[in-house]
Short mmCIF file of C-alpha atoms in Angstrom, two decimals:
data_model
loop_
_atom_site.label_atom_id
_atom_site.label_comp_id
_atom_site.label_asym_id
_atom_site.label_seq_id
_atom_site.Cartn_x
_atom_site.Cartn_y
_atom_site.Cartn_z
CA GLY Z 1 0.00 0.00 0.00
CA GLN Z 2 0.91 3.65 -0.22
CA GLN Z 3 3.53 4.77 2.29
CA VAL Z 4 4.22 8.39 3.23
CA MET Z 5 7.33 8.89 5.31
CA GLN Z 6 8.71 11.99 6.93
CA ILE Z 7 12.12 12.81 8.26
CA PRO Z 8 13.27 13.66 10.76
CA GLN Z 9 10.87 12.21 13.32
CA TYR Z 10 11.97 14.75 15.92
CA GLN Z 11 13.77 18.08 15.64
CA HIS Z 12 14.92 20.35 18.41
CA VAL Z 13 16.06 23.83 17.40
CA GLN Z 14 17.01 27.04 19.17
CA GLU Z 15 14.60 29.87 18.60
CA GLY Z 16 15.73 31.75 15.53
CA GLU Z 17 17.22 28.71 13.78
CA ASP Z 18 15.74 27.32 10.60
CA PHE Z 19 13.85 24.02 10.36
CA THR Z 20 13.08 21.69 7.48
CA THR Z 21 10.97 18.55 7.31
CA TYR Z 22 10.94 16.22 4.32
CA CYS Z 23 8.09 14.09 3.07
CA ASN Z 24 8.42 11.15 0.69
CA SER Z 25 5.65 9.10 -0.86
CA SER Z 26 6.01 5.63 -2.33
CA THR Z 27 3.59 6.64 -5.10
CA THR Z 28 3.04 9.73 -7.23
CA LEU Z 29 0.61 12.14 -5.63
CA SER Z 30 -2.03 14.26 -7.32
CA ASN Z 31 -1.51 16.84 -4.60
CA ILE Z 32 0.03 17.15 -1.17
CA GLN Z 33 -1.30 18.88 1.88
CA TRP Z 34 0.47 20.01 5.03
CA TYR Z 35 -1.06 20.10 8.48
CA LYS Z 36 0.18 21.32 11.84
CA GLN Z 37 -0.86 19.73 15.11
CA ARG Z 38 -0.05 21.58 18.32
CA PRO Z 39 0.56 19.43 21.43
CA GLY Z 40 -2.83 18.16 22.61
CA GLY Z 41 -4.52 19.72 19.59
CA HIS Z 42 -5.98 18.70 16.30
CA PRO Z 43 -4.51 18.87 12.79
CA VAL Z 44 -4.86 22.29 11.21
CA PHE Z 45 -4.63 22.68 7.45
CA LEU Z 46 -1.69 24.79 6.30
CA ILE Z 47 -1.50 24.49 2.54
CA GLN Z 48 -2.08 22.37 -0.55
CA LEU Z 49 0.37 21.96 -3.42
CA VAL Z 50 -0.81 20.60 -6.75
CA LYS Z 51 1.69 21.31 -9.50
CA SER Z 52 5.01 19.61 -10.12
CA GLY Z 53 7.82 21.79 -8.73
CA GLU Z 54 5.40 24.16 -7.06
CA VAL Z 55 6.70 26.44 -4.32
CA LYS Z 56 4.42 28.36 -2.00
CA LYS Z 57 5.23 30.69 0.86
CA GLN Z 58 3.31 31.67 3.94
CA LYS Z 59 5.29 34.28 5.87
CA ARG Z 60 8.24 32.30 7.32
CA LEU Z 61 7.03 28.96 5.91
CA THR Z 62 8.09 27.72 2.47
CA PHE Z 63 6.48 24.64 0.96
CA GLN Z 64 7.81 22.77 -2.05
CA PHE Z 65 6.40 19.93 -4.16
CA GLY Z 66 8.94 17.82 -6.00
CA GLU Z 67 9.20 17.58 -9.76
CA ALA Z 68 8.17 13.92 -9.69
CA LYS Z 69 5.30 14.70 -7.31
CA LYS Z 70 6.53 12.09 -4.86
CA ASN Z 71 8.21 14.32 -2.33
CA SER Z 72 7.68 17.60 -0.57
CA SER Z 73 9.33 19.77 2.02
CA LEU Z 74 8.40 22.40 4.55
CA HIS Z 75 11.00 24.94 5.58
CA ILE Z 76 10.55 27.37 8.45
CA THR Z 77 12.87 30.35 8.61
CA ALA Z 78 13.85 31.80 11.99
CA THR Z 79 11.68 29.54 14.14
CA GLN Z 80 9.61 30.95 16.96
CA THR Z 81 8.18 29.22 20.02
CA THR Z 82 4.76 29.42 18.38
CA ASP Z 83 6.02 27.02 15.70
CA VAL Z 84 6.12 24.16 18.20
CA GLY Z 85 4.05 21.16 17.12
CA THR Z 86 4.00 18.19 14.80
CA TYR Z 87 3.98 18.84 11.08
CA PHE Z 88 2.30 16.24 8.91
CA CYS Z 89 2.23 15.93 5.17
CA ALA Z 90 -0.73 14.11 3.66
CA GLY Z 91 -1.49 12.89 0.19
CA PRO Z 92 -4.55 11.29 -1.37
CA ARG Z 93 -4.49 7.56 -1.78
CA ARG Z 94 -4.01 6.48 -5.40
CA GLY Z 95 -7.33 6.66 -7.19
CA SER Z 96 -8.87 8.72 -4.44
CA ALA Z 97 -9.39 12.45 -4.19
CA ARG Z 98 -10.10 12.66 -0.50
CA GLN Z 99 -8.81 9.61 1.34
CA LEU Z 100 -5.69 11.14 2.84
CA THR Z 101 -2.67 9.14 3.84
CA PHE Z 102 -0.82 11.06 6.50
CA GLY Z 103 2.91 11.00 6.90
CA SER Z 104 4.55 9.92 10.11
CA GLY Z 105 5.03 13.54 11.15
CA THR Z 106 7.95 15.62 12.38
CA GLN Z 107 7.72 16.85 15.94
CA LEU Z 108 9.34 20.27 16.27
CA THR Z 109 10.53 21.61 19.60
CA VAL Z 110 11.75 25.20 19.73
CA LEU Z 111 13.97 26.07 22.65
CA PRO Z 112 13.77 29.70 23.83
CA GLU T 1 -14.82 31.55 11.90
CA PRO T 2 -16.87 28.35 11.46
CA GLU T 3 -15.42 25.24 13.03
CA VAL T 4 -16.06 21.53 13.41
CA THR T 5 -17.28 20.56 16.87
CA GLN T 6 -17.16 17.15 18.54
CA THR T 7 -18.74 15.64 21.63
CA PRO T 8 -17.84 14.29 24.05
CA SER T 9 -14.26 15.46 24.46
CA HIS T 10 -13.44 12.29 26.43
CA GLN T 11 -15.31 9.00 26.54
CA VAL T 12 -14.43 6.12 28.81
CA THR T 13 -16.09 2.80 28.11
CA GLN T 14 -15.71 -0.83 29.03
CA MET T 15 -14.56 -3.40 26.53
CA GLY T 16 -17.50 -4.82 24.62
CA GLN T 17 -19.67 -1.74 24.99
CA GLU T 18 -20.96 0.39 22.13
CA VAL T 19 -20.02 4.04 21.81
CA ILE T 20 -21.29 6.83 19.61
CA LEU T 21 -19.04 9.76 18.84
CA ARG T 22 -20.72 12.90 17.60
CA CYS T 23 -19.60 15.65 15.27
CA VAL T 24 -21.12 18.78 13.82
CA PRO T 25 -19.30 19.60 10.59
CA ILE T 26 -19.01 23.09 9.16
CA SER T 27 -22.47 23.96 7.90
CA ASN T 28 -21.88 24.44 4.18
CA HIS T 29 -19.43 21.56 3.81
CA LEU T 30 -20.38 18.52 1.77
CA TYR T 31 -17.75 15.93 2.65
CA PHE T 32 -17.30 14.44 6.09
CA TYR T 33 -14.58 12.23 7.49
CA TRP T 34 -13.51 10.27 10.52
CA TYR T 35 -9.88 9.74 11.42
CA ARG T 36 -8.21 8.20 14.40
CA GLN T 37 -4.86 8.85 16.03
CA ILE T 38 -3.40 6.41 18.49
CA LEU T 39 -1.32 8.28 21.07
CA GLY T 40 1.97 9.45 19.61
CA GLN T 41 1.26 8.04 16.16
CA LYS T 42 0.12 9.41 12.85
CA VAL T 43 -3.40 10.28 11.82
CA GLU T 44 -5.20 7.39 10.09
CA PHE T 45 -8.14 7.68 7.73
CA LEU T 46 -11.23 5.69 8.62
CA VAL T 47 -14.06 6.77 6.35
CA SER T 48 -15.42 9.54 4.15
CA PHE T 49 -19.08 10.36 3.65
CA TYR T 50 -20.77 12.29 0.90
CA ASN T 51 -24.35 12.69 -0.24
CA ASN T 52 -25.62 10.56 2.63
CA GLU T 53 -23.48 7.56 1.93
CA ILE T 54 -19.99 6.24 2.53
CA SER T 55 -17.74 7.25 -0.36
CA GLU T 56 -14.49 5.64 0.82
CA LYS T 57 -13.33 3.59 3.75
CA SER T 58 -10.03 2.17 4.90
CA GLU T 59 -9.11 -1.32 6.00
CA ILE T 60 -9.50 -0.17 9.61
CA PHE T 61 -13.18 0.60 9.06
CA ASP T 62 -14.57 -2.91 9.44
CA ASP T 63 -18.02 -4.17 10.44
CA GLN T 64 -17.45 -2.90 13.96
CA PHE T 65 -17.78 0.66 12.71
CA SER T 66 -20.66 2.57 11.18
CA VAL T 67 -21.38 6.18 10.35
CA GLU T 68 -24.58 8.11 10.07
CA ARG T 69 -25.85 11.57 9.36
CA PRO T 70 -29.13 11.39 11.28
CA ASP T 71 -30.16 14.98 10.57
CA GLY T 72 -28.90 18.02 8.68
CA SER T 73 -26.15 18.85 11.11
CA ASN T 74 -24.82 15.85 13.03
CA PHE T 75 -22.42 13.20 11.80
CA THR T 76 -21.82 10.21 14.04
CA LEU T 77 -19.36 7.34 14.34
CA LYS T 78 -20.61 4.23 16.10
CA ILE T 79 -18.21 1.61 17.38
CA ARG T 80 -19.91 -1.65 18.33
CA SER T 81 -18.35 -3.93 20.90
CA THR T 82 -15.30 -1.82 21.63
CA LYS T 83 -11.87 -3.40 22.04
CA LEU T 84 -8.87 -2.22 24.01
CA GLU T 85 -7.08 -1.35 20.78
CA ASP T 86 -9.85 1.07 19.84
CA SER T 87 -8.46 3.47 22.44
CA ALA T 88 -7.38 6.51 20.48
CA MET T 89 -8.26 10.09 19.62
CA TYR T 90 -11.01 10.21 17.02
CA PHE T 91 -11.14 13.26 14.81
CA CYS T 92 -14.03 14.33 12.65
CA ALA T 93 -13.26 16.52 9.66
CA SER T 94 -15.17 18.19 6.88
CA SER T 95 -14.39 19.77 3.56
CA GLY T 96 -16.24 22.03 1.21
CA PRO T 97 -17.57 21.85 -2.31
CA ALA T 98 -16.15 19.84 -5.19
CA GLY T 99 -12.75 21.16 -6.16
CA THR T 100 -11.72 22.05 -2.61
CA TYR T 101 -9.74 19.44 -0.76
CA GLU T 102 -8.47 20.99 2.45
CA GLN T 103 -9.99 19.29 5.46
CA TYR T 104 -11.01 21.05 8.65
CA PHE T 105 -10.61 18.97 11.77
CA GLY T 106 -12.58 19.05 14.98
CA PRO T 107 -10.93 19.02 18.40
CA GLY T 108 -11.35 15.26 18.72
CA THR T 109 -12.85 12.77 21.14
CA ARG T 110 -10.45 10.82 23.27
CA LEU T 111 -11.81 7.28 23.59
CA THR T 112 -10.48 5.14 26.39
CA VAL T 113 -11.53 1.50 26.44
CA THR T 114 -10.89 -0.29 29.74
#
């Protein structure tokens, strides 16, 4: 079945440092979505990427979708303590538009 | 801002009992979902629901589970004869019209089976 992996599993950074999480799918994805889950919270939609090679920015967050549409990355510039949480990528299962397969997640800790 | 709501926030039940988890999706959304997240693990898709019927379901969603939209606002997940391994956080989510795919999650119901 479809596998969506993320690395690293955990990342500790000093406030102000940059952070990157990488997402890799075993199959080509029609689109990829990113969600953030704060400790004790629920997943919150961040962004969707659809096109091969697409890059989108949201303030300090930069999202990229690979040329082969099998990988993606999220980069945070100058992390803040409010960035703490687990970042998940999610892609639709092959042949499905809405059955999302979530990645394993990267848990980000920002040290003040 | 509209949001998905879920009740109860925490449900404790004994093994073998039936539970019903309730959700109120965002009012103009058309697609509804249930996910579960075992503590410390990733979010897993259970089922999607559209136009008053199940549109997709995962291997996890076996005969023990059922979903229903009993009225115009509620969306429920029923788990018959709960097992210890059903202990998890259950999230309801909804998404909007055709062509929009971002899913909005509720705060979740923590189910503890003893």
